[in-house]
CSV table of C-alpha atoms and ligand atoms in Angstrom, one decimal:
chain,number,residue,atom,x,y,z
A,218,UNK,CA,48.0,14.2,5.5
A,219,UNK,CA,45.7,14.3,2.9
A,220,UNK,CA,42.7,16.5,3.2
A,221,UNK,CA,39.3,15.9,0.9
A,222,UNK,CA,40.1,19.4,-1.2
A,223,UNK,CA,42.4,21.7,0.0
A,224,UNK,CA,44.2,25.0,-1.4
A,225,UNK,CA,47.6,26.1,-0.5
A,226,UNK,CA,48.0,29.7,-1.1
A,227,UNK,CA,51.9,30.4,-1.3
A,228,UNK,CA,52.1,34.2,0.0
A,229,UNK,CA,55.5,34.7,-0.8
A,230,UNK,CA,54.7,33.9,-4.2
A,231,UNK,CA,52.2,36.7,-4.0
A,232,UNK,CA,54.8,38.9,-2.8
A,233,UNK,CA,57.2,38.1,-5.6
A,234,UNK,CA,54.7,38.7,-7.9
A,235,UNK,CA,53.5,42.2,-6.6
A,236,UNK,CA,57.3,43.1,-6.4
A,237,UNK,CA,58.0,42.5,-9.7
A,238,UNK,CA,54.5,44.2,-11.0
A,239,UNK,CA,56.0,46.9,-9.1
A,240,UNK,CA,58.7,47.2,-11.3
A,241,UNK,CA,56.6,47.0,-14.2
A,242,UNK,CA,54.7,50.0,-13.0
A,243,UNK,CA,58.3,51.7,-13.0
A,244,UNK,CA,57.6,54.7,-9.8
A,245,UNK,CA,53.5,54.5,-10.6
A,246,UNK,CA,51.9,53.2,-7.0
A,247,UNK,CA,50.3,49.7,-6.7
A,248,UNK,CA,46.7,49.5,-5.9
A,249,UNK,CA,46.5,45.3,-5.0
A,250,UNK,CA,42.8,44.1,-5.5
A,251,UNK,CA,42.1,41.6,-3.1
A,252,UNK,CA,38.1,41.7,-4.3
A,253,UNK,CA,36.2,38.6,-4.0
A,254,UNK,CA,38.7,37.0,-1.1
A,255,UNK,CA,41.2,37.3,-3.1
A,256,UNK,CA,40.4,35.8,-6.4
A,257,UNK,CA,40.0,32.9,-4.2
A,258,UNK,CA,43.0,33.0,-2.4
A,259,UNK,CA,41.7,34.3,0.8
A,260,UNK,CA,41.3,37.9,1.4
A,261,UNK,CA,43.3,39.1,3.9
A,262,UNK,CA,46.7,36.7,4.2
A,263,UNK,CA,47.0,38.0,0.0
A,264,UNK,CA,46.6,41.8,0.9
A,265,UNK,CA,49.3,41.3,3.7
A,266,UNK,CA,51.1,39.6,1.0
A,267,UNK,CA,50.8,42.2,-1.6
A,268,UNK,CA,52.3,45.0,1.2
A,269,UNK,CA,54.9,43.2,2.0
A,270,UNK,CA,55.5,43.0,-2.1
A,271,UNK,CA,55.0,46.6,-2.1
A,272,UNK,CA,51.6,47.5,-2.8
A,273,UNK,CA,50.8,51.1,-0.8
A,274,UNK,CA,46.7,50.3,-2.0
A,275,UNK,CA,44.1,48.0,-1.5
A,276,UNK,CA,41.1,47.5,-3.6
A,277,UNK,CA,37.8,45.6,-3.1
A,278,UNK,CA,34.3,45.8,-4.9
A,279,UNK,CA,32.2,45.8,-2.3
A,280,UNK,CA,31.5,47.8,1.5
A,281,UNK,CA,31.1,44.5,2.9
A,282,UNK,CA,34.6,43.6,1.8
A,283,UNK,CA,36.0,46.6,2.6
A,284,UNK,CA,34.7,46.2,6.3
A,285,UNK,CA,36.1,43.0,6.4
A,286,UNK,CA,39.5,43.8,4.9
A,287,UNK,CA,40.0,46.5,7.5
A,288,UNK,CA,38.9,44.3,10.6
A,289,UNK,CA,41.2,41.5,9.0
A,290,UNK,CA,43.9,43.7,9.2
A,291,UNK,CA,43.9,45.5,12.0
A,292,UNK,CA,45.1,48.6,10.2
A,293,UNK,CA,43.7,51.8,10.0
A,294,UNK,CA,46.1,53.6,7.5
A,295,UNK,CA,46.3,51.4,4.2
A,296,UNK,CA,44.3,53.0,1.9
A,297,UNK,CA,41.3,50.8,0.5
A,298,UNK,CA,39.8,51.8,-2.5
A,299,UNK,CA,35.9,50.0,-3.2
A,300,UNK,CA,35.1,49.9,-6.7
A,301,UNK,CA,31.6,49.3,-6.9
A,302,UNK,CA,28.5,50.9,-6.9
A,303,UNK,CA,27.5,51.4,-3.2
A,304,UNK,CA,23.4,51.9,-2.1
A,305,UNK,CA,22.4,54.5,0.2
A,306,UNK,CA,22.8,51.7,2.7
A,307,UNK,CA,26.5,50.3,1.6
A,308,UNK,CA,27.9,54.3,1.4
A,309,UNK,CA,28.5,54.4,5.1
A,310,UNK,CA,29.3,51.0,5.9
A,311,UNK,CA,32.6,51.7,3.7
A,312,UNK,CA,32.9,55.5,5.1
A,313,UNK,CA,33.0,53.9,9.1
A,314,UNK,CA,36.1,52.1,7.7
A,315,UNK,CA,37.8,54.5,5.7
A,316,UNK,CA,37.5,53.1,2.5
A,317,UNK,CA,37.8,55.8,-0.5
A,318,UNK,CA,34.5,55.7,-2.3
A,319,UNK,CA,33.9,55.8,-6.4
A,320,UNK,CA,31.5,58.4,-7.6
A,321,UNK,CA,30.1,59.9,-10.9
A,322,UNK,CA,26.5,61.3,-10.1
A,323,UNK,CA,26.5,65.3,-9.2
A,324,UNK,CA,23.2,63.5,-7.2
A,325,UNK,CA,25.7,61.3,-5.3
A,326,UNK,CA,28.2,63.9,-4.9
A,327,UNK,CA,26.3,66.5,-4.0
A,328,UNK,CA,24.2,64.0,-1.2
A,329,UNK,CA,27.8,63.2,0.3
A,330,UNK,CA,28.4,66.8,0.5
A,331,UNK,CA,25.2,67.7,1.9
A,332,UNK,CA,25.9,65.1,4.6
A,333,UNK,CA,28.8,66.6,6.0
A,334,UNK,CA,30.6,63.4,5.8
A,335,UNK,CA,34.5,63.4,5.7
A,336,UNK,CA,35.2,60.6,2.4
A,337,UNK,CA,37.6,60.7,-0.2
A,338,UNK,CA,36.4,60.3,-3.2
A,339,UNK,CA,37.6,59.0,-7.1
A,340,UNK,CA,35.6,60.0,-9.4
A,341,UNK,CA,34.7,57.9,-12.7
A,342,UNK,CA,34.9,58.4,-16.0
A,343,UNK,CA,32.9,55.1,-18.3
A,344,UNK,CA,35.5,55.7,-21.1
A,345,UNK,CA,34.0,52.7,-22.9
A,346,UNK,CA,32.9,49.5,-20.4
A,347,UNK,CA,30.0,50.5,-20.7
A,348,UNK,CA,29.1,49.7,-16.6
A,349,UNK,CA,29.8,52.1,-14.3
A,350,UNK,CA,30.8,55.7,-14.1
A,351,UNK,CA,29.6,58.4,-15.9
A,352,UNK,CA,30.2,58.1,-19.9
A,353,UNK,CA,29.6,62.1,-20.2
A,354,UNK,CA,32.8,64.1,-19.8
A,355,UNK,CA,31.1,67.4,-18.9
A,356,UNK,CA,29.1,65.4,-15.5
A,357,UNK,CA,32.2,64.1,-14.7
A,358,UNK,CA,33.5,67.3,-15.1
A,359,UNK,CA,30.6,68.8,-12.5
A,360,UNK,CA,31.3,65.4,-10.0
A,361,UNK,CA,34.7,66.7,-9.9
A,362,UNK,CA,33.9,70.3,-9.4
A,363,UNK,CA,31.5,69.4,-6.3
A,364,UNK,CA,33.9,66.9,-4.7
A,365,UNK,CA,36.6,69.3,-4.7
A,366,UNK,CA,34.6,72.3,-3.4
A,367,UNK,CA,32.9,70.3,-0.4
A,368,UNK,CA,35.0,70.6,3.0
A,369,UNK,CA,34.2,67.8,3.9
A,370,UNK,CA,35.3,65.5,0.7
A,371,UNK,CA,38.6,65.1,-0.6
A,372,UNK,CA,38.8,64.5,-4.5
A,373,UNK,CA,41.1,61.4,-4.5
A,374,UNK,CA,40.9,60.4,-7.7
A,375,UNK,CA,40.2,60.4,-11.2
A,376,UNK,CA,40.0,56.9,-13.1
A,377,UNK,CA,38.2,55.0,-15.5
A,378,UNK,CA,38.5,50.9,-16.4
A,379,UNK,CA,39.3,49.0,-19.5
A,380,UNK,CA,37.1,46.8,-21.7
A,381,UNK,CA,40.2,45.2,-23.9
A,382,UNK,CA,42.9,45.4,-22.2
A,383,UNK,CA,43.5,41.6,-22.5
A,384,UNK,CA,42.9,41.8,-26.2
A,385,UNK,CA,46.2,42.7,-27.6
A,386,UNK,CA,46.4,44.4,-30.7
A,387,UNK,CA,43.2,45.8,-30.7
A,388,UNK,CA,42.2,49.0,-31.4
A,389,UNK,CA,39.1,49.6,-28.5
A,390,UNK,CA,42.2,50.3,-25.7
A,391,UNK,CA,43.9,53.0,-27.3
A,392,UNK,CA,40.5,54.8,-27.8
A,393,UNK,CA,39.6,54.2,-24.2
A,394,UNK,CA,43.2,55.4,-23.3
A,395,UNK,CA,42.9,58.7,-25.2
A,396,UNK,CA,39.2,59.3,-24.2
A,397,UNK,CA,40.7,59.0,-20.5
A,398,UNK,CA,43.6,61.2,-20.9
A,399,UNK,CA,41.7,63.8,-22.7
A,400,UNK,CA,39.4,64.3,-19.0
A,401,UNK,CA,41.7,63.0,-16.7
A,402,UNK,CA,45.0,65.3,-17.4
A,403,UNK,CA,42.8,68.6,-17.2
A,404,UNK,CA,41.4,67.2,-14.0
A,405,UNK,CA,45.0,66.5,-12.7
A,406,UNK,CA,46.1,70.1,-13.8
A,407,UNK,CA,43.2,72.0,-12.1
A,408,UNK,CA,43.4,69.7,-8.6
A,409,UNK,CA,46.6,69.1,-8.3
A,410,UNK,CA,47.5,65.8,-6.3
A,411,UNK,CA,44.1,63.7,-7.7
A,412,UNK,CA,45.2,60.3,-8.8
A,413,UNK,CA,45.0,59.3,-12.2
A,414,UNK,CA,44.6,55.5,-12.6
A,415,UNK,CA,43.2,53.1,-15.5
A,416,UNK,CA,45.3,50.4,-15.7
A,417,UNK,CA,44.3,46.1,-14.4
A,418,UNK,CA,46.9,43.4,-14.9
A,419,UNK,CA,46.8,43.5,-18.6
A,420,UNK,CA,47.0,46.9,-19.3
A,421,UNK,CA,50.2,47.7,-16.8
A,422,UNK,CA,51.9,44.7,-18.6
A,423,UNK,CA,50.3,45.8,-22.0
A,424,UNK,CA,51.5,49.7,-22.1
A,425,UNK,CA,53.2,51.9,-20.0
A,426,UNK,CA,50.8,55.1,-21.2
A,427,UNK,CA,48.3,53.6,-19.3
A,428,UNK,CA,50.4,53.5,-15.5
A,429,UNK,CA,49.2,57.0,-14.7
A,430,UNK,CA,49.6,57.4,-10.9
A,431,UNK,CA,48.2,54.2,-9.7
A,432,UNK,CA,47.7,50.8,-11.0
A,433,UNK,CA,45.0,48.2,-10.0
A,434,UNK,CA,46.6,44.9,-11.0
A,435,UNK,CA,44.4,41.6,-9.7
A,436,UNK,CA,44.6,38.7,-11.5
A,437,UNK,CA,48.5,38.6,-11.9
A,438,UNK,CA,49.4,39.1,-8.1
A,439,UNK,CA,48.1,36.1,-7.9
A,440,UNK,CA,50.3,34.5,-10.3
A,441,UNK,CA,47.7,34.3,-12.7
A,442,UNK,CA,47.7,35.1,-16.3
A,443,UNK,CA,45.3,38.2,-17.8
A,444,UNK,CA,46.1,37.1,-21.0
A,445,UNK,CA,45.1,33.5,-20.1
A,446,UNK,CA,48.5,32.2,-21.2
A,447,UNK,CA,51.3,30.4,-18.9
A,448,UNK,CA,51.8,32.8,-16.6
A,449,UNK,CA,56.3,31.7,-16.2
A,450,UNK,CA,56.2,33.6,-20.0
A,451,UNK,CA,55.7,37.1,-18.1
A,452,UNK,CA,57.5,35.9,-15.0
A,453,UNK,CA,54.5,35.3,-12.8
A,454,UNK,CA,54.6,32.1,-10.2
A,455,UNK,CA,51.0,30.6,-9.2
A,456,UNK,CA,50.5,31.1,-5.6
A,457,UNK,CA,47.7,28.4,-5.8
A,458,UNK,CA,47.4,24.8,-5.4
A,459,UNK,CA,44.6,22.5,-5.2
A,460,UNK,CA,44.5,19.4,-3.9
A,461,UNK,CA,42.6,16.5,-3.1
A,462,UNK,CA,43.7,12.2,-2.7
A,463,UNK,CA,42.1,9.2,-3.8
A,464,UNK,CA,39.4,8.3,-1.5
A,465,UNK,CA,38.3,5.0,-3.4
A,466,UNK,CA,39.5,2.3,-5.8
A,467,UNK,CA,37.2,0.4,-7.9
A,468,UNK,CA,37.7,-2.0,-11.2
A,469,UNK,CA,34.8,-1.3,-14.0
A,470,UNK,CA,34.2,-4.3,-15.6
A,471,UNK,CA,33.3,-3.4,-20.0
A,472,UNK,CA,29.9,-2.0,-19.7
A,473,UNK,CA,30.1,-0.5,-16.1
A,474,UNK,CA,29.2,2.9,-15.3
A,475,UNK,CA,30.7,5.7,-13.2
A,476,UNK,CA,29.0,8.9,-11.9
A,477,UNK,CA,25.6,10.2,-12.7
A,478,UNK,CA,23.7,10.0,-15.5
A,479,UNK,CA,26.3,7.3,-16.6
A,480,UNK,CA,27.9,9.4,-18.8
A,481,UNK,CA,31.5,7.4,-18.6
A,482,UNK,CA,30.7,3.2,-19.4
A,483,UNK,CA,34.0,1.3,-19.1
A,484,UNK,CA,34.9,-0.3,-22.6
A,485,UNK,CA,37.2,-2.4,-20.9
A,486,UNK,CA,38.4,-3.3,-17.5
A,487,UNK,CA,39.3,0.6,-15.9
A,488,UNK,CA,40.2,1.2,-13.0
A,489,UNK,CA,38.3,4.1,-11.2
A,490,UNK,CA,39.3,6.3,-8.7
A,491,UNK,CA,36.9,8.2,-6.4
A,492,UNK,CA,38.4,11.6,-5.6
A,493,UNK,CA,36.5,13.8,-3.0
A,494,UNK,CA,35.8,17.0,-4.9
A,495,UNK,CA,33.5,18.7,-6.6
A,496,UNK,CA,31.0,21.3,-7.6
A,497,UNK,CA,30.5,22.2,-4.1
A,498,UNK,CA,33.7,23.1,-3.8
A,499,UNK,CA,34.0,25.1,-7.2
A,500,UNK,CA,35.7,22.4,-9.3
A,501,UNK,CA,33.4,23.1,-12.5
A,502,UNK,CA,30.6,20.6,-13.3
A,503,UNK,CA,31.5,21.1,-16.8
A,504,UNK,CA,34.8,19.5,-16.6
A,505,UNK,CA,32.7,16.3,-16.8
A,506,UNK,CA,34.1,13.8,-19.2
A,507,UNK,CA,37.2,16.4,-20.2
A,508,UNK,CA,39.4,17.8,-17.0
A,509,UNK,CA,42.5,16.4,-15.8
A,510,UNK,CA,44.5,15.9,-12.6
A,511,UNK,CA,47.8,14.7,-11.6
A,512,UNK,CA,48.7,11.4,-10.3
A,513,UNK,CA,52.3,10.1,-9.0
A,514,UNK,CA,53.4,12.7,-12.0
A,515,UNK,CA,51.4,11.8,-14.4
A,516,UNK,CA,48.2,13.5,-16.4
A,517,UNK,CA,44.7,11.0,-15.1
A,518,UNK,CA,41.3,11.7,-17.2
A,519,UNK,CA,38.4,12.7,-15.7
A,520,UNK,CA,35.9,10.6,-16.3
A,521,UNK,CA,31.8,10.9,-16.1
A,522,UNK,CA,30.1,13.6,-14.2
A,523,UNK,CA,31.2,15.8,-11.5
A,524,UNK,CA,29.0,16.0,-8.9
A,525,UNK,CA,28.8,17.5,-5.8
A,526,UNK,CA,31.2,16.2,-3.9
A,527,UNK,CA,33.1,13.7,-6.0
A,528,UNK,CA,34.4,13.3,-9.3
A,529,UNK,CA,35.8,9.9,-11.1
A,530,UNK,CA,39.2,9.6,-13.0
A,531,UNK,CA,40.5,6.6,-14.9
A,532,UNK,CA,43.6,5.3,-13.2
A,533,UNK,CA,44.1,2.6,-15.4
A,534,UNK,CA,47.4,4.0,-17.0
A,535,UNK,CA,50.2,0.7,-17.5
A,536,UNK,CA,52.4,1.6,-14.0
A,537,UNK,CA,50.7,4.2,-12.6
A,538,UNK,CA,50.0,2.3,-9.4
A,539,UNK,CA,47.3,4.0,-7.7
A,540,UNK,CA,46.5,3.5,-4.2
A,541,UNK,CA,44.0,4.7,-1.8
A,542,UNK,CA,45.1,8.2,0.1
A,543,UNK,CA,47.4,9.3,-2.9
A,544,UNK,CA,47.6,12.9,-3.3
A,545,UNK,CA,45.9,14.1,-6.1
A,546,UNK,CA,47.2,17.4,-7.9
A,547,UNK,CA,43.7,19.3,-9.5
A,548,UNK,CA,45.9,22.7,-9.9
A,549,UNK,CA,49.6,22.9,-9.6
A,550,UNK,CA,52.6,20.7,-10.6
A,551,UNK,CA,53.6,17.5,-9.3
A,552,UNK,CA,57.1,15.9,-10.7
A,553,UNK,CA,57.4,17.2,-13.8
A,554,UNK,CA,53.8,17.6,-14.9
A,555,UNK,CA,51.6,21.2,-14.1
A,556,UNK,CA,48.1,21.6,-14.9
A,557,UNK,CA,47.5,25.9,-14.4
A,558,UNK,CA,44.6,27.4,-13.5
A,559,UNK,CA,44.5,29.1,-17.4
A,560,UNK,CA,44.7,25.2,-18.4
A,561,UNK,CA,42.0,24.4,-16.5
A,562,UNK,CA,40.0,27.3,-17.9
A,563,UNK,CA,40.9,26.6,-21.7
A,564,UNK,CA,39.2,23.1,-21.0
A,565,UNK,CA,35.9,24.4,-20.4
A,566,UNK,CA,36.4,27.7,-22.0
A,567,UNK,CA,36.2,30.2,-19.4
A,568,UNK,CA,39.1,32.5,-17.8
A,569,UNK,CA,41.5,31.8,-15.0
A,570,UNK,CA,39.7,34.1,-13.0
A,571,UNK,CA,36.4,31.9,-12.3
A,572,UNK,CA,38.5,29.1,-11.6
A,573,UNK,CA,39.9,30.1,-8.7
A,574,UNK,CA,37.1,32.7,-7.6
A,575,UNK,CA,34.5,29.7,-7.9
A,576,UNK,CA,36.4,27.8,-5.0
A,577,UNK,CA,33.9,27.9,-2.1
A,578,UNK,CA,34.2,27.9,1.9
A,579,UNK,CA,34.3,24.7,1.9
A,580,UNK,CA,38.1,24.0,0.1
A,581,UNK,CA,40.2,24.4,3.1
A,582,UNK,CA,42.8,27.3,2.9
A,583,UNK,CA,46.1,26.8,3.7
A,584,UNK,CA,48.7,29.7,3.6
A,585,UNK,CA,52.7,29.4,3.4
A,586,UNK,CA,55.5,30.6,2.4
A,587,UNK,CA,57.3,28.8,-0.2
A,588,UNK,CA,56.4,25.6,1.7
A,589,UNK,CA,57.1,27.1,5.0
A,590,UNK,CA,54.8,29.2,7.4
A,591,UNK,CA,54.6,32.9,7.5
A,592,UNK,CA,53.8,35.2,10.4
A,593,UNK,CA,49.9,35.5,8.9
A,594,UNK,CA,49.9,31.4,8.2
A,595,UNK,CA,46.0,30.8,9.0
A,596,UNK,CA,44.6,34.1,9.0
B,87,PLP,C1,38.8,43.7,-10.7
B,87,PLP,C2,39.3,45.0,-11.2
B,87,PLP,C3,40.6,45.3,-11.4
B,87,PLP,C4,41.7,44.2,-11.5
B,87,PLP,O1,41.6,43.5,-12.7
B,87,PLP,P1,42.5,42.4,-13.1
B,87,PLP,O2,42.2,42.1,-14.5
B,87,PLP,O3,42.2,41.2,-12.2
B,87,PLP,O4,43.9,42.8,-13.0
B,87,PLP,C5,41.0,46.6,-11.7
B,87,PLP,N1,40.1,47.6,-11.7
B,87,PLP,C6,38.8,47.4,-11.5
B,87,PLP,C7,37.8,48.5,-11.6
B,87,PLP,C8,38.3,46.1,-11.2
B,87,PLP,O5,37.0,45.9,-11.0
């Protein structure tokens, strides 16, 4: 029954995708990062997912997420990693949970150790992001030093983050890499067990000499492309699809509008179909006048504005026989049609990532397994 915006999440597609990652890391562990619910695809049903696919990690950005993550799964053992940068206030909210914590101020460090606080820590090296972590080798050298002679703290590891990993061929990633290895491997040496770990989606499926111990894939456990290309060409399935039906029919007569602003007028007779989605719900008000959706198989303009909560498309097309409470494919494939997530993207040139991310509260979640329910279904 058709539903005013919904996303189906397929999990097993999730877990397919982490398993064959997992390959790809070749005996490095997965860290899956389930950040912002899940890229979208709801936090906690995608990191069961990912375990099951064979992920030992979890990673979030925030404490709050981290709290959350834990309480939504009931399990005290998987270890969560949070990214971010954490205030005074955010350090214990993640510590109560367990969370390993990223550091790379001897201020931070030495505070933690001061405390008396058991955490484990990963400390980071800025080999070129330019965001967080320290850029000076010598501090992180000191962060390291602290950490690993305070009883309390456990020096977990030792990592950094690409800047152009998704920009193959150039030359900024092997700089980062060897900037990396040059601190990390003496770290390793001198604390032996410390995790070494650099690598997101694209750099595990860019180049092996950046797997280290651990790698921190997001994007492409969701099926999603790093390199914003169709994901089948590196063997990754889409666990998302988004959906919505035709809520209203209406014939435009040559010089009728549709939408705000009346930024589509009908030329000729076009038939217009209201479909109950929009900004609100994440579906980008810059698709106005250029996105696309999927009707009975076939590829149906977008036409005018989106707003809030409805966009127009032209359903005019000779024999596509629209009718009210027809499904209406935004992301996904129906017959032999697909519109991707990186498709959607290209349109309005921005990355896979926001497109899914942006999907708010308010697009119903529903989670199966390759059509079927799972144990987790709902959660
Ligand atoms: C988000 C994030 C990742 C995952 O990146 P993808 O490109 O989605 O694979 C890995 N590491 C860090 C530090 C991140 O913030």
């Amino acid at each position: 029954m058709a539903v005013r915006a919904l996303a189906r999440v397929n999990l097993c597609a999730i877990e397919r995708n982490v398993a064959r990652l997992a390959r790809e890391a070749n005996g490095s562990a997965v860290c899956a990062v389930v950040k912002a619910d899940g890229y979208g695809h709801g936090m906690v049903p995608s990191a069961r997912a990912a375990l099951r696919g064979g992920a030992t990690w979890l990673a979030v950005a925030t404490a709050g997420e981290a709290r959350d993550l834990r309480a939504g799964l009931g399990d005290d053992a998987v270890r969560i990693l949070v990214f971010g940068a954490l205030s005074d206030a955010e350090l214990p909210v993640a510590l109560d949970v367990g969370a390993d914590v990223s550091v790379w101020t001897v201020a931070r460090a030495e505070a933690m150790a001061a405390s008396g606080r058991a955490a484990r820590v990963h400390v980071k090296l800025d080999s070129g992001l330019g965001r967080l972590g320290t850029r000076d080798a010598t501090e992180a050298d000191a962060v390291v030093e602290v950490v690993a002679g305070a009883d309390a703290l456990e020096l977990a590891g030792a990592w950094t983050h690409f800047a152009t990993a998704d920009e193959r061929g150039d030359h900024f990633f092997g700089e980062q890499l060897a900037r990396f290895k040059a601190w990390a491997e003496p770290v390793r040496a001198a604390h032996p067990g410390v995790l070494l770990h650099a690598a997101n989606s694209a750099a595990l499926l860019r180049d092996p000499a950046s797997h280290f111990d651990l790698v921190r894939p997001g994007v492409a456990i969701y099926g999603l492309d790093p390199f914003g290309e169709d994901p089948a060409q590196r063997d990754l399935e889409p666990a998302l699809e988004l959906t919505s039906y035709v809520a209203a029919l209406k014939t435009a007569e040559a010089g009728d509008s549709a939408g705000y602003g009346r930024r589509f007028v009908a030329a000729r007779e076009t038939l217009i179909a209201t479909v109950p989605i929009g900004y609100g719900d994440g579906w980008r008000r810059a698709l106005g006048n250029t996105g696309e959706a999927l009707l009975h198989g076939r590829r149906i303009p977008l036409v005018g504005t989106v707003s809030m909560d409805n966009v127009t498309f032209d359903v005019s097309a000779a024999g596509l026989g629209a009718k009210l409470g027809d499904d209406v494919v935004l992301i996904g494939a129906q017959g032999a049609e697909q519109i991707t997530a990186e498709d959607v993207a290209r349109a309005i040139d921005t990355i896979n990532y926001e497109i899914t991310t942006a999907l708010t509260a308010r697009v119903a979640r529903e989670h199966h397994c390759d059509g079927a329910g799972t144990p987790d279904a709902g959660t």
